[in-house]
Every structure is written in C-alpha cells, then in structure tokens.
mmCIF file of C-alpha atoms in Angstrom:
data_model
loop_
_atom_site.group_PDB
_atom_site.id
_atom_site.type_symbol
_atom_site.label_atom_id
_atom_site.label_comp_id
_atom_site.label_asym_id
_atom_site.label_seq_id
_atom_site.Cartn_x
_atom_site.Cartn_y
_atom_site.Cartn_z
ATOM 1 C CA ALA A 245 -17.101 7.699 9.757
ATOM 2 C CA PRO A 246 -14.646 9.142 7.259
ATOM 3 C CA ILE A 247 -11.459 7.210 6.667
ATOM 4 C CA ASN A 248 -8.289 8.952 7.791
ATOM 5 C CA ILE A 249 -5.671 8.247 5.125
ATOM 6 C CA GLN A 250 -2.664 9.180 7.242
ATOM 7 C CA GLN A 251 -3.852 6.886 10.030
ATOM 8 C CA THR A 252 -4.578 4.069 7.569
ATOM 9 C CA MET A 253 -1.110 4.454 6.059
ATOM 10 C CA VAL A 254 0.663 4.548 9.420
ATOM 11 C CA THR A 255 -1.246 1.715 11.087
ATOM 12 C CA ASN A 256 -2.003 -0.595 8.149
ATOM 13 C CA VAL A 257 -0.594 -0.051 4.694
ATOM 14 C CA ASN A 258 2.983 1.007 5.433
ATOM 15 C CA PRO A 259 3.777 -1.545 8.157
ATOM 16 C CA ASN A 260 2.171 -4.349 6.166
ATOM 17 C CA ALA A 261 3.942 -3.420 2.932
ATOM 18 C CA LEU A 262 7.276 -3.281 4.768
ATOM 19 C CA ALA A 263 6.568 -6.616 6.468
ATOM 20 C CA PHE A 264 5.641 -8.150 3.113
ATOM 21 C CA TRP A 265 8.911 -7.058 1.544
ATOM 22 C CA GLU A 266 10.869 -8.202 4.594
ATOM 23 C CA VAL A 267 9.409 -11.712 4.367
ATOM 24 C CA THR A 268 9.663 -12.039 0.593
ATOM 25 C CA ASN A 269 13.168 -10.533 0.473
ATOM 26 C CA SER A 270 14.324 -13.163 2.939
ATOM 27 C CA ALA A 271 13.101 -15.911 0.598
ATOM 28 C CA PHE A 272 14.902 -14.983 -2.610
ATOM 29 C CA ASP A 273 16.854 -17.810 -4.211
ATOM 30 C CA ASP A 274 20.121 -17.528 -6.152
ATOM 31 C CA ASN A 275 18.154 -16.574 -9.283
ATOM 32 C CA GLY A 276 16.444 -13.622 -7.586
ATOM 33 C CA GLN A 277 13.072 -15.375 -7.349
ATOM 34 C CA VAL A 278 10.969 -15.868 -4.234
ATOM 35 C CA SER A 279 11.302 -19.519 -3.240
ATOM 36 C CA GLY A 280 8.485 -21.261 -1.417
ATOM 37 C CA LYS A 281 11.061 -23.643 0.013
ATOM 38 C CA LYS A 282 12.659 -20.755 1.873
ATOM 39 C CA LEU A 283 9.384 -19.688 3.504
ATOM 40 C CA THR A 284 8.546 -21.198 6.866
ATOM 41 C CA PRO A 285 4.984 -22.076 7.905
ATOM 42 C CA ALA A 286 5.053 -19.013 10.178
ATOM 43 C CA GLN A 287 6.072 -16.804 7.251
ATOM 44 C CA TRP A 288 3.275 -18.182 5.051
ATOM 45 C CA LYS A 289 0.850 -17.413 7.875
ATOM 46 C CA LYS A 290 2.295 -13.909 8.250
ATOM 47 C CA LEU A 291 1.956 -13.322 4.504
ATOM 48 C CA LEU A 292 -1.707 -14.308 4.672
ATOM 49 C CA GLU A 293 -2.270 -11.788 7.484
ATOM 50 C CA ILE A 294 -0.413 -9.105 5.528
ATOM 51 C CA GLY A 295 -2.420 -9.706 2.373
ATOM 52 C CA THR A 296 -5.672 -9.684 4.321
ATOM 53 C CA GLN A 297 -4.772 -6.385 5.996
ATOM 54 C CA LEU A 298 -3.673 -4.704 2.755
ATOM 55 C CA GLU A 299 -6.852 -5.865 1.047
ATOM 56 C CA ALA A 300 -8.974 -4.506 3.903
ATOM 57 C CA GLY A 301 -7.093 -1.199 3.977
ATOM 58 C CA GLY A 302 -7.489 -0.705 0.246
ATOM 59 C CA ARG A 303 -11.169 -1.609 0.400
ATOM 60 C CA ALA A 304 -11.767 0.815 3.284
ATOM 61 C CA MET A 305 -10.110 3.665 1.398
ATOM 62 C CA ALA A 306 -11.975 2.844 -1.812
ATOM 63 C CA THR A 307 -15.432 2.519 -0.299
ATOM 64 C CA SER A 308 -15.519 5.011 2.564
ATOM 65 C CA ASP A 309 -18.217 7.653 2.302
ATOM 66 C CA ALA A 310 -15.681 10.349 3.136
ATOM 67 C CA VAL A 311 -11.913 10.590 2.946
ATOM 68 C CA ILE A 312 -9.770 12.863 5.080
ATOM 69 C CA ALA A 313 -6.064 13.173 4.432
ATOM 70 C CA ALA A 314 -5.169 13.546 8.115
ATOM 71 C CA SER A 315 -6.596 14.637 11.435
ATOM 72 C CA LEU A 316 -7.001 18.366 11.938
ATOM 73 C CA GLY A 317 -3.610 19.890 12.720
ATOM 74 C CA ALA A 318 -1.666 16.735 11.832
ATOM 75 C CA ARG A 319 1.529 16.985 9.826
ATOM 76 C CA LEU A 320 2.450 14.474 7.158
ATOM 77 C CA GLN A 321 5.757 12.659 7.395
ATOM 78 C CA ASP A 322 7.579 14.695 4.740
ATOM 79 C CA GLU A 323 5.631 17.907 5.206
ATOM 80 C CA GLY A 324 7.925 20.895 4.980
ATOM 81 C CA ASN A 325 10.436 19.157 2.706
ATOM 82 C CA PRO A 326 10.850 20.467 -0.861
ATOM 83 C CA GLY A 327 8.103 19.078 -3.094
ATOM 84 C CA ALA A 328 6.166 17.548 -0.205
ATOM 85 C CA ALA A 329 2.536 18.476 0.261
ATOM 86 C CA SER A 330 0.844 19.509 3.474
ATOM 87 C CA ALA A 331 -2.158 17.621 4.814
ATOM 88 C CA LYS A 332 -4.345 20.461 3.479
ATOM 89 C CA ASP A 333 -2.766 20.097 0.049
ATOM 90 C CA VAL A 334 -3.357 16.348 0.010
ATOM 91 C CA GLN A 335 -6.964 16.882 1.053
ATOM 92 C CA ARG A 336 -7.397 19.337 -1.797
ATOM 93 C CA TYR A 337 -5.857 16.869 -4.290
ATOM 94 C CA ILE A 338 -8.124 14.037 -3.089
ATOM 95 C CA ASP A 339 -11.198 16.265 -3.141
ATOM 96 C CA ALA A 340 -10.385 17.311 -6.710
ATOM 97 C CA LYS A 341 -10.057 13.726 -7.965
ATOM 98 C CA PRO A 342 -11.998 11.390 -5.662
ATOM 99 C CA ALA A 343 -12.599 8.769 -8.366
ATOM 100 C CA GLU A 344 -8.884 8.613 -9.144
ATOM 101 C CA PHE A 345 -8.092 8.264 -5.449
ATOM 102 C CA ARG A 346 -10.586 5.410 -5.128
ATOM 103 C CA HIS A 347 -9.046 3.760 -8.190
ATOM 104 C CA HIS A 348 -5.639 3.792 -6.515
ATOM 105 C CA ALA A 349 -7.179 2.423 -3.317
ATOM 106 C CA LEU A 350 -8.749 -0.397 -5.325
ATOM 107 C CA ASP A 351 -5.288 -1.180 -6.703
ATOM 108 C CA MET A 352 -4.112 -1.627 -3.096
ATOM 109 C CA GLN A 353 -7.112 -3.843 -2.375
ATOM 110 C CA LYS A 354 -6.302 -5.952 -5.455
ATOM 111 C CA ALA A 355 -2.648 -6.257 -4.418
ATOM 112 C CA GLY A 356 -3.727 -7.544 -1.014
ATOM 113 C CA ALA A 357 -6.154 -9.991 -2.617
ATOM 114 C CA TYR A 358 -3.382 -11.167 -4.954
ATOM 115 C CA ILE A 359 -1.153 -11.861 -1.951
ATOM 116 C CA VAL A 360 -3.949 -13.803 -0.232
ATOM 117 C CA ALA A 361 -4.573 -15.877 -3.364
ATOM 118 C CA ALA A 362 -0.855 -16.583 -3.822
ATOM 119 C CA VAL A 363 -0.483 -17.665 -0.203
ATOM 120 C CA LYS A 364 -3.514 -19.945 -0.358
ATOM 121 C CA LYS A 365 -1.993 -21.636 -3.427
ATOM 122 C CA ARG A 366 1.517 -21.541 -1.915
ATOM 123 C CA ASP A 367 2.610 -19.844 -5.133
ATOM 124 C CA ALA A 368 5.915 -18.153 -4.355
ATOM 125 C CA GLY A 369 6.264 -16.997 -7.972
ATOM 126 C CA LYS A 370 3.084 -14.925 -7.648
ATOM 127 C CA LEU A 371 4.413 -13.488 -4.382
ATOM 128 C CA GLY A 372 7.514 -12.405 -6.260
ATOM 129 C CA GLU A 373 5.372 -10.710 -8.905
ATOM 130 C CA VAL A 374 3.367 -8.740 -6.375
ATOM 131 C CA SER A 375 6.517 -7.890 -4.444
ATOM 132 C CA GLY A 376 7.663 -5.835 -7.410
ATOM 133 C CA SER A 377 4.280 -4.414 -8.336
ATOM 134 C CA LEU A 378 3.273 -3.366 -4.807
ATOM 135 C CA ASP A 379 5.867 -0.600 -4.863
ATOM 136 C CA SER A 380 4.332 0.706 -8.100
ATOM 137 C CA VAL A 381 0.851 0.668 -6.556
ATOM 138 C CA CYS A 382 2.132 2.815 -3.703
ATOM 139 C CA GLU A 383 4.174 5.139 -5.897
ATOM 140 C CA ARG A 384 1.368 5.888 -8.372
ATOM 141 C CA CYS A 385 -0.937 7.035 -5.570
ATOM 142 C CA HIS A 386 1.793 8.988 -3.792
ATOM 143 C CA ALA A 387 2.780 10.727 -7.039
ATOM 144 C CA ALA A 388 -0.824 11.732 -7.677
ATOM 145 C CA PHE A 389 -1.814 12.829 -4.181
ATOM 146 C CA TRP A 390 1.257 13.344 -1.980
ATOM 147 C CA TYR A 391 3.821 14.692 -4.427
ATOM 148 C CA PRO A 392 1.926 15.992 -7.481
ATOM 149 C CA GLU A 393 4.018 19.160 -7.575
ATOM 150 C CA LEU A 394 7.088 17.066 -8.403
ATOM 151 C CA LYS A 395 5.453 15.931 -11.653
ATOM 152 C CA LYS A 396 5.296 19.503 -12.978
#
C-alpha cells in the first residue's frame, strides 16, 4: 500500500519529535547540555520508543513503493495560508523529485537510529546533538516539499 505522508506525520513523526524535544529539554543542565543524570529510567525508555518510531517512520517513507501526500480531499495543516502548499501541490512536488523525497526520509530514519544508539549507550551528549539536528531534518524536507514557494 502507498504510504500516506500526512498520516505518517500526524500519527508518528510529529508527535514523536515533539515528545523527544519535551524529554530532552527537561534534561538540560546549567551549561545547556542534555544531562543523563537528569533523565529517569522511564524517560530513557520513552526515548528508545521515540527513536524506534522515528526510525520506522523514516524507513517507511523512504522505501514505500508509492507515496501519497494526503488522502483524497484532505487538507494540510497550513493549507490556505500564504506560502503554504495544498495536498495536490505537495503531491506534485514529491512526484517531481521522488529521489530527493526519499533522501529526506532516510535522514529521518538516520535521526531515529541515532537516538536509539544514543539511548542504548546512555549517551546524553549524543541526544543533545540529535535534538538540535532533528529540527533541521524536518525543516529541509518541509522547505523542499511543503513550502517550496517560499524559497523563490
């Protein structure tokens, strides 16, 4: 079955990214670094789940035989706002550059895998690194496929 990007974003990527930042933001020390000492066992477990889900979501988007931006008739969150694309626009952008889209999806998969590896090693410093880079992973894909008109 084709992967529905809007559904994947709403049910996997966005809630897991927000949960990741919520957990890591709560563990910053006085020097602005994520501190493993501030993470509880439950938070480490949650971070492992988050990383696993982000990795799976990225992999699904990167390897699916077909990609659809959204279900027929669905509206994207910002659709109708200046510079925001419609679901049809996003589909057209993805169809025009499927390899680039898959590259961005692989970046999400790698970010999830990085989180998993950091959690397994209890490496809070690596979690801090991915905390900053995850936003860039999201933004690069959004700029290319959700808001490309803003780049012009």
